[in-house]
Amino acid sequence: EGEGRKHDTALDDAERRHAEELVKVQKMADKKIQDGLASLEQIHKGAKKDLEIVLAKWEGGSRKGLLTSTFRNWQQLVKAGRKKAKSSAAVQMQMHKFLEGTKRGVKHTCW
Protein backbone atom coordinates (compact mmCIF):
# COMPACT_ATOMS: atom_id res chain seq x y z
CA GLU A 1 0.00 0.00 0.00
CA GLY A 2 2.86 2.40 0.75
CA GLU A 3 4.37 1.73 -2.65
CA GLY A 4 1.01 2.32 -4.31
CA ARG A 5 0.82 5.72 -2.65
CA LYS A 6 4.30 6.59 -3.90
CA HIS A 7 3.27 5.70 -7.43
CA ASP A 8 0.08 7.75 -7.11
CA THR A 9 2.03 10.70 -5.76
CA ALA A 10 4.62 10.38 -8.53
CA LEU A 11 1.85 10.11 -11.13
CA ASP A 12 0.05 13.16 -9.72
CA ASP A 13 3.32 15.09 -9.71
CA ALA A 14 4.04 14.11 -13.32
CA GLU A 15 0.52 15.12 -14.38
CA ARG A 16 0.89 18.48 -12.64
CA ARG A 17 4.26 19.15 -14.32
CA HIS A 18 2.80 18.11 -17.66
CA ALA A 19 -0.16 20.48 -17.21
CA GLU A 20 2.19 23.33 -16.26
CA GLU A 21 4.34 22.64 -19.31
CA LEU A 22 1.25 22.61 -21.54
CA VAL A 23 0.18 25.99 -20.17
CA LYS A 24 3.69 27.36 -20.76
CA VAL A 25 3.76 26.08 -24.35
CA GLN A 26 0.27 27.47 -24.99
CA LYS A 27 1.32 30.90 -23.69
CA MET A 28 4.39 30.87 -25.92
CA ALA A 29 2.27 29.92 -28.94
CA ASP A 30 -0.25 32.67 -28.13
CA LYS A 31 2.58 35.20 -27.86
CA LYS A 32 3.95 34.14 -31.26
CA ILE A 33 0.50 34.50 -32.78
CA GLN A 34 0.01 37.96 -31.24
CA ASP A 35 3.46 39.07 -32.43
CA GLY A 36 2.67 37.82 -35.92
CA LEU A 37 -0.66 39.64 -35.95
CA ALA A 38 1.00 42.85 -34.78
CA SER A 39 3.60 42.52 -37.54
CA LEU A 40 0.90 41.97 -40.16
CA GLU A 41 -1.01 44.98 -38.86
CA GLN A 42 2.08 47.19 -39.20
CA ILE A 43 2.64 45.96 -42.75
CA HIS A 44 -1.02 46.60 -43.56
CA LYS A 45 -0.83 50.15 -42.18
CA GLY A 46 2.27 50.89 -44.25
CA ALA A 47 0.70 49.47 -47.39
CA LYS A 48 -2.47 51.47 -46.80
CA LYS A 49 -0.49 54.73 -46.46
CA ASP A 50 1.47 53.96 -49.63
CA LEU A 51 -1.76 53.28 -51.50
CA GLU A 52 -3.27 56.55 -50.24
CA ILE A 53 -0.24 58.48 -51.54
CA VAL A 54 -0.42 56.80 -54.94
CA LEU A 55 -4.16 57.48 -55.20
CA ALA A 56 -3.71 61.10 -54.16
CA LYS A 57 -1.01 61.55 -56.80
CA TRP A 58 -3.22 59.95 -59.42
CA GLU A 59 -6.24 62.08 -58.49
CA GLY A 60 -4.53 65.45 -58.39
CA GLY A 61 -1.41 65.02 -60.42
CA SER A 62 1.95 64.08 -59.02
CA ARG A 63 2.89 67.36 -57.33
CA LYS A 64 -0.55 68.27 -55.99
CA GLY A 65 -1.22 64.69 -54.87
CA LEU A 66 2.06 64.51 -52.99
CA LEU A 67 1.37 67.86 -51.34
CA THR A 68 -2.14 66.74 -50.35
CA SER A 69 -0.93 63.48 -48.84
CA THR A 70 1.85 65.32 -46.99
CA PHE A 71 -0.61 67.74 -45.42
CA ARG A 72 -2.97 64.88 -44.54
CA ASN A 73 -0.16 63.00 -42.78
CA TRP A 74 0.95 66.21 -41.02
CA GLN A 75 -2.60 66.74 -39.79
CA GLN A 76 -2.73 63.19 -38.40
CA LEU A 77 0.63 63.71 -36.67
CA VAL A 78 -0.53 66.97 -35.06
CA LYS A 79 -3.79 65.36 -33.94
CA ALA A 80 -1.91 62.46 -32.33
CA GLY A 81 0.45 64.93 -30.60
CA ARG A 82 -2.44 66.92 -29.19
CA LYS A 83 -4.12 63.76 -27.92
CA LYS A 84 -0.91 62.66 -26.21
CA ALA A 85 -0.39 66.11 -24.63
CA LYS A 86 -3.96 66.18 -23.36
CA SER A 87 -3.54 62.73 -21.83
CA SER A 88 -0.27 63.77 -20.19
CA ALA A 89 -1.86 66.92 -18.74
CA ALA A 90 -4.71 64.88 -17.28
CA VAL A 91 -2.26 62.51 -15.59
CA GLN A 92 -0.23 65.41 -14.21
CA MET A 93 -3.36 67.04 -12.80
CA GLN A 94 -4.37 63.81 -11.08
CA MET A 95 -0.88 63.46 -9.60
CA HIS A 96 -0.98 67.05 -8.27
CA LYS A 97 -4.44 66.45 -6.79
CA PHE A 98 -3.25 63.23 -5.17
CA LEU A 99 -0.04 64.69 -3.76
CA GLU A 100 -1.27 68.14 -2.71
CA GLY A 101 -4.99 67.73 -2.24
CA THR A 102 -7.80 68.62 -4.60
CA LYS A 103 -7.92 72.40 -4.19
CA ARG A 104 -4.19 73.03 -4.32
CA GLY A 105 -3.58 70.39 -6.98
CA VAL A 106 -6.13 71.87 -9.38
CA LYS A 107 -4.48 75.29 -9.07
CA HIS A 108 -1.44 73.92 -10.92
CA THR A 109 -3.54 73.48 -14.03
CA CYS A 110 -4.77 77.09 -13.89
CA TRP A 111 -1.41 78.84 -13.61
PDB file of C-alpha atoms in Angstrom:
ATOM      1  CA  GLU A   1       0.000   0.000   0.000  1.00  0.00           C
ATOM      2  CA  GLY A   2       2.858   2.400   0.748  1.00  0.00           C
ATOM      3  CA  GLU A   3       4.370   1.731  -2.648  1.00  0.00           C
ATOM      4  CA  GLY A   4       1.008   2.321  -4.307  1.00  0.00           C
ATOM      5  CA  ARG A   5       0.823   5.720  -2.653  1.00  0.00           C
ATOM      6  CA  LYS A   6       4.300   6.591  -3.897  1.00  0.00           C
ATOM      7  CA  HIS A   7       3.272   5.700  -7.430  1.00  0.00           C
ATOM      8  CA  ASP A   8       0.075   7.746  -7.107  1.00  0.00           C
ATOM      9  CA  THR A   9       2.033  10.702  -5.762  1.00  0.00           C
ATOM     10  CA  ALA A  10       4.619  10.379  -8.526  1.00  0.00           C
ATOM     11  CA  LEU A  11       1.853  10.108 -11.129  1.00  0.00           C
ATOM     12  CA  ASP A  12       0.050  13.162  -9.720  1.00  0.00           C
ATOM     13  CA  ASP A  13       3.322  15.093  -9.707  1.00  0.00           C
ATOM     14  CA  ALA A  14       4.040  14.113 -13.323  1.00  0.00           C
ATOM     15  CA  GLU A  15       0.516  15.122 -14.380  1.00  0.00           C
ATOM     16  CA  ARG A  16       0.893  18.481 -12.642  1.00  0.00           C
ATOM     17  CA  ARG A  17       4.260  19.151 -14.318  1.00  0.00           C
ATOM     18  CA  HIS A  18       2.802  18.110 -17.659  1.00  0.00           C
ATOM     19  CA  ALA A  19      -0.164  20.475 -17.211  1.00  0.00           C
ATOM     20  CA  GLU A  20       2.189  23.329 -16.258  1.00  0.00           C
ATOM     21  CA  GLU A  21       4.343  22.639 -19.309  1.00  0.00           C
ATOM     22  CA  LEU A  22       1.254  22.607 -21.542  1.00  0.00           C
ATOM     23  CA  VAL A  23       0.184  25.987 -20.173  1.00  0.00           C
ATOM     24  CA  LYS A  24       3.688  27.360 -20.757  1.00  0.00           C
ATOM     25  CA  VAL A  25       3.762  26.075 -24.349  1.00  0.00           C
ATOM     26  CA  GLN A  26       0.270  27.466 -24.992  1.00  0.00           C
ATOM     27  CA  LYS A  27       1.319  30.897 -23.692  1.00  0.00           C
ATOM     28  CA  MET A  28       4.395  30.872 -25.925  1.00  0.00           C
ATOM     29  CA  ALA A  29       2.267  29.922 -28.942  1.00  0.00           C
ATOM     30  CA  ASP A  30      -0.250  32.668 -28.127  1.00  0.00           C
ATOM     31  CA  LYS A  31       2.576  35.204 -27.865  1.00  0.00           C
ATOM     32  CA  LYS A  32       3.953  34.142 -31.256  1.00  0.00           C
ATOM     33  CA  ILE A  33       0.498  34.503 -32.781  1.00  0.00           C
ATOM     34  CA  GLN A  34       0.011  37.959 -31.237  1.00  0.00           C
ATOM     35  CA  ASP A  35       3.460  39.074 -32.429  1.00  0.00           C
ATOM     36  CA  GLY A  36       2.670  37.817 -35.924  1.00  0.00           C
ATOM     37  CA  LEU A  37      -0.657  39.639 -35.954  1.00  0.00           C
ATOM     38  CA  ALA A  38       1.000  42.853 -34.784  1.00  0.00           C
ATOM     39  CA  SER A  39       3.597  42.520 -37.537  1.00  0.00           C
ATOM     40  CA  LEU A  40       0.898  41.968 -40.158  1.00  0.00           C
ATOM     41  CA  GLU A  41      -1.011  44.978 -38.860  1.00  0.00           C
ATOM     42  CA  GLN A  42       2.079  47.193 -39.198  1.00  0.00           C
ATOM     43  CA  ILE A  43       2.636  45.958 -42.748  1.00  0.00           C
ATOM     44  CA  HIS A  44      -1.019  46.604 -43.559  1.00  0.00           C
ATOM     45  CA  LYS A  45      -0.832  50.152 -42.182  1.00  0.00           C
ATOM     46  CA  GLY A  46       2.265  50.885 -44.250  1.00  0.00           C
ATOM     47  CA  ALA A  47       0.699  49.466 -47.391  1.00  0.00           C
ATOM     48  CA  LYS A  48      -2.470  51.474 -46.801  1.00  0.00           C
ATOM     49  CA  LYS A  49      -0.490  54.728 -46.463  1.00  0.00           C
ATOM     50  CA  ASP A  50       1.468  53.958 -49.630  1.00  0.00           C
ATOM     51  CA  LEU A  51      -1.762  53.282 -51.498  1.00  0.00           C
ATOM     52  CA  GLU A  52      -3.274  56.554 -50.243  1.00  0.00           C
ATOM     53  CA  ILE A  53      -0.241  58.476 -51.540  1.00  0.00           C
ATOM     54  CA  VAL A  54      -0.420  56.804 -54.942  1.00  0.00           C
ATOM     55  CA  LEU A  55      -4.159  57.477 -55.196  1.00  0.00           C
ATOM     56  CA  ALA A  56      -3.710  61.104 -54.157  1.00  0.00           C
ATOM     57  CA  LYS A  57      -1.007  61.548 -56.799  1.00  0.00           C
ATOM     58  CA  TRP A  58      -3.224  59.953 -59.424  1.00  0.00           C
ATOM     59  CA  GLU A  59      -6.243  62.081 -58.486  1.00  0.00           C
ATOM     60  CA  GLY A  60      -4.527  65.446 -58.388  1.00  0.00           C
ATOM     61  CA  GLY A  61      -1.414  65.015 -60.422  1.00  0.00           C
ATOM     62  CA  SER A  62       1.950  64.081 -59.023  1.00  0.00           C
ATOM     63  CA  ARG A  63       2.891  67.364 -57.330  1.00  0.00           C
ATOM     64  CA  LYS A  64      -0.551  68.274 -55.989  1.00  0.00           C
ATOM     65  CA  GLY A  65      -1.223  64.693 -54.870  1.00  0.00           C
ATOM     66  CA  LEU A  66       2.056  64.507 -52.991  1.00  0.00           C
ATOM     67  CA  LEU A  67       1.366  67.858 -51.341  1.00  0.00           C
ATOM     68  CA  THR A  68      -2.144  66.743 -50.354  1.00  0.00           C
ATOM     69  CA  SER A  69      -0.934  63.479 -48.844  1.00  0.00           C
ATOM     70  CA  THR A  70       1.854  65.318 -46.990  1.00  0.00           C
ATOM     71  CA  PHE A  71      -0.612  67.738 -45.419  1.00  0.00           C
ATOM     72  CA  ARG A  72      -2.969  64.881 -44.543  1.00  0.00           C
ATOM     73  CA  ASN A  73      -0.159  63.004 -42.781  1.00  0.00           C
ATOM     74  CA  TRP A  74       0.955  66.208 -41.023  1.00  0.00           C
ATOM     75  CA  GLN A  75      -2.603  66.740 -39.789  1.00  0.00           C
ATOM     76  CA  GLN A  76      -2.726  63.191 -38.404  1.00  0.00           C
ATOM     77  CA  LEU A  77       0.625  63.709 -36.669  1.00  0.00           C
ATOM     78  CA  VAL A  78      -0.531  66.967 -35.059  1.00  0.00           C
ATOM     79  CA  LYS A  79      -3.794  65.356 -33.945  1.00  0.00           C
ATOM     80  CA  ALA A  80      -1.906  62.463 -32.328  1.00  0.00           C
ATOM     81  CA  GLY A  81       0.451  64.930 -30.596  1.00  0.00           C
ATOM     82  CA  ARG A  82      -2.442  66.920 -29.185  1.00  0.00           C
ATOM     83  CA  LYS A  83      -4.122  63.758 -27.921  1.00  0.00           C
ATOM     84  CA  LYS A  84      -0.906  62.662 -26.211  1.00  0.00           C
ATOM     85  CA  ALA A  85      -0.387  66.110 -24.633  1.00  0.00           C
ATOM     86  CA  LYS A  86      -3.961  66.177 -23.364  1.00  0.00           C
ATOM     87  CA  SER A  87      -3.536  62.729 -21.830  1.00  0.00           C
ATOM     88  CA  SER A  88      -0.268  63.774 -20.186  1.00  0.00           C
ATOM     89  CA  ALA A  89      -1.861  66.923 -18.741  1.00  0.00           C
ATOM     90  CA  ALA A  90      -4.707  64.878 -17.277  1.00  0.00           C
ATOM     91  CA  VAL A  91      -2.260  62.507 -15.591  1.00  0.00           C
ATOM     92  CA  GLN A  92      -0.225  65.413 -14.212  1.00  0.00           C
ATOM     93  CA  MET A  93      -3.363  67.044 -12.803  1.00  0.00           C
ATOM     94  CA  GLN A  94      -4.366  63.806 -11.083  1.00  0.00           C
ATOM     95  CA  MET A  95      -0.880  63.465  -9.595  1.00  0.00           C
ATOM     96  CA  HIS A  96      -0.983  67.049  -8.266  1.00  0.00           C
ATOM     97  CA  LYS A  97      -4.435  66.446  -6.795  1.00  0.00           C
ATOM     98  CA  PHE A  98      -3.246  63.230  -5.167  1.00  0.00           C
ATOM     99  CA  LEU A  99      -0.037  64.690  -3.757  1.00  0.00           C
ATOM    100  CA  GLU A 100      -1.266  68.139  -2.707  1.00  0.00           C
ATOM    101  CA  GLY A 101      -4.988  67.731  -2.238  1.00  0.00           C
ATOM    102  CA  THR A 102      -7.805  68.618  -4.600  1.00  0.00           C
ATOM    103  CA  LYS A 103      -7.921  72.404  -4.187  1.00  0.00           C
ATOM    104  CA  ARG A 104      -4.193  73.030  -4.317  1.00  0.00           C
ATOM    105  CA  GLY A 105      -3.577  70.389  -6.977  1.00  0.00           C
ATOM    106  CA  VAL A 106      -6.133  71.866  -9.379  1.00  0.00           C
ATOM    107  CA  LYS A 107      -4.480  75.288  -9.069  1.00  0.00           C
ATOM    108  CA  HIS A 108      -1.437  73.924 -10.918  1.00  0.00           C
ATOM    109  CA  THR A 109      -3.544  73.476 -14.032  1.00  0.00           C
ATOM    110  CA  CYS A 110      -4.767  77.085 -13.893  1.00  0.00           C
ATOM    111  CA  TRP A 111      -1.411  78.836 -13.607  1.00  0.00           C
TER     112      TRP A 111
END
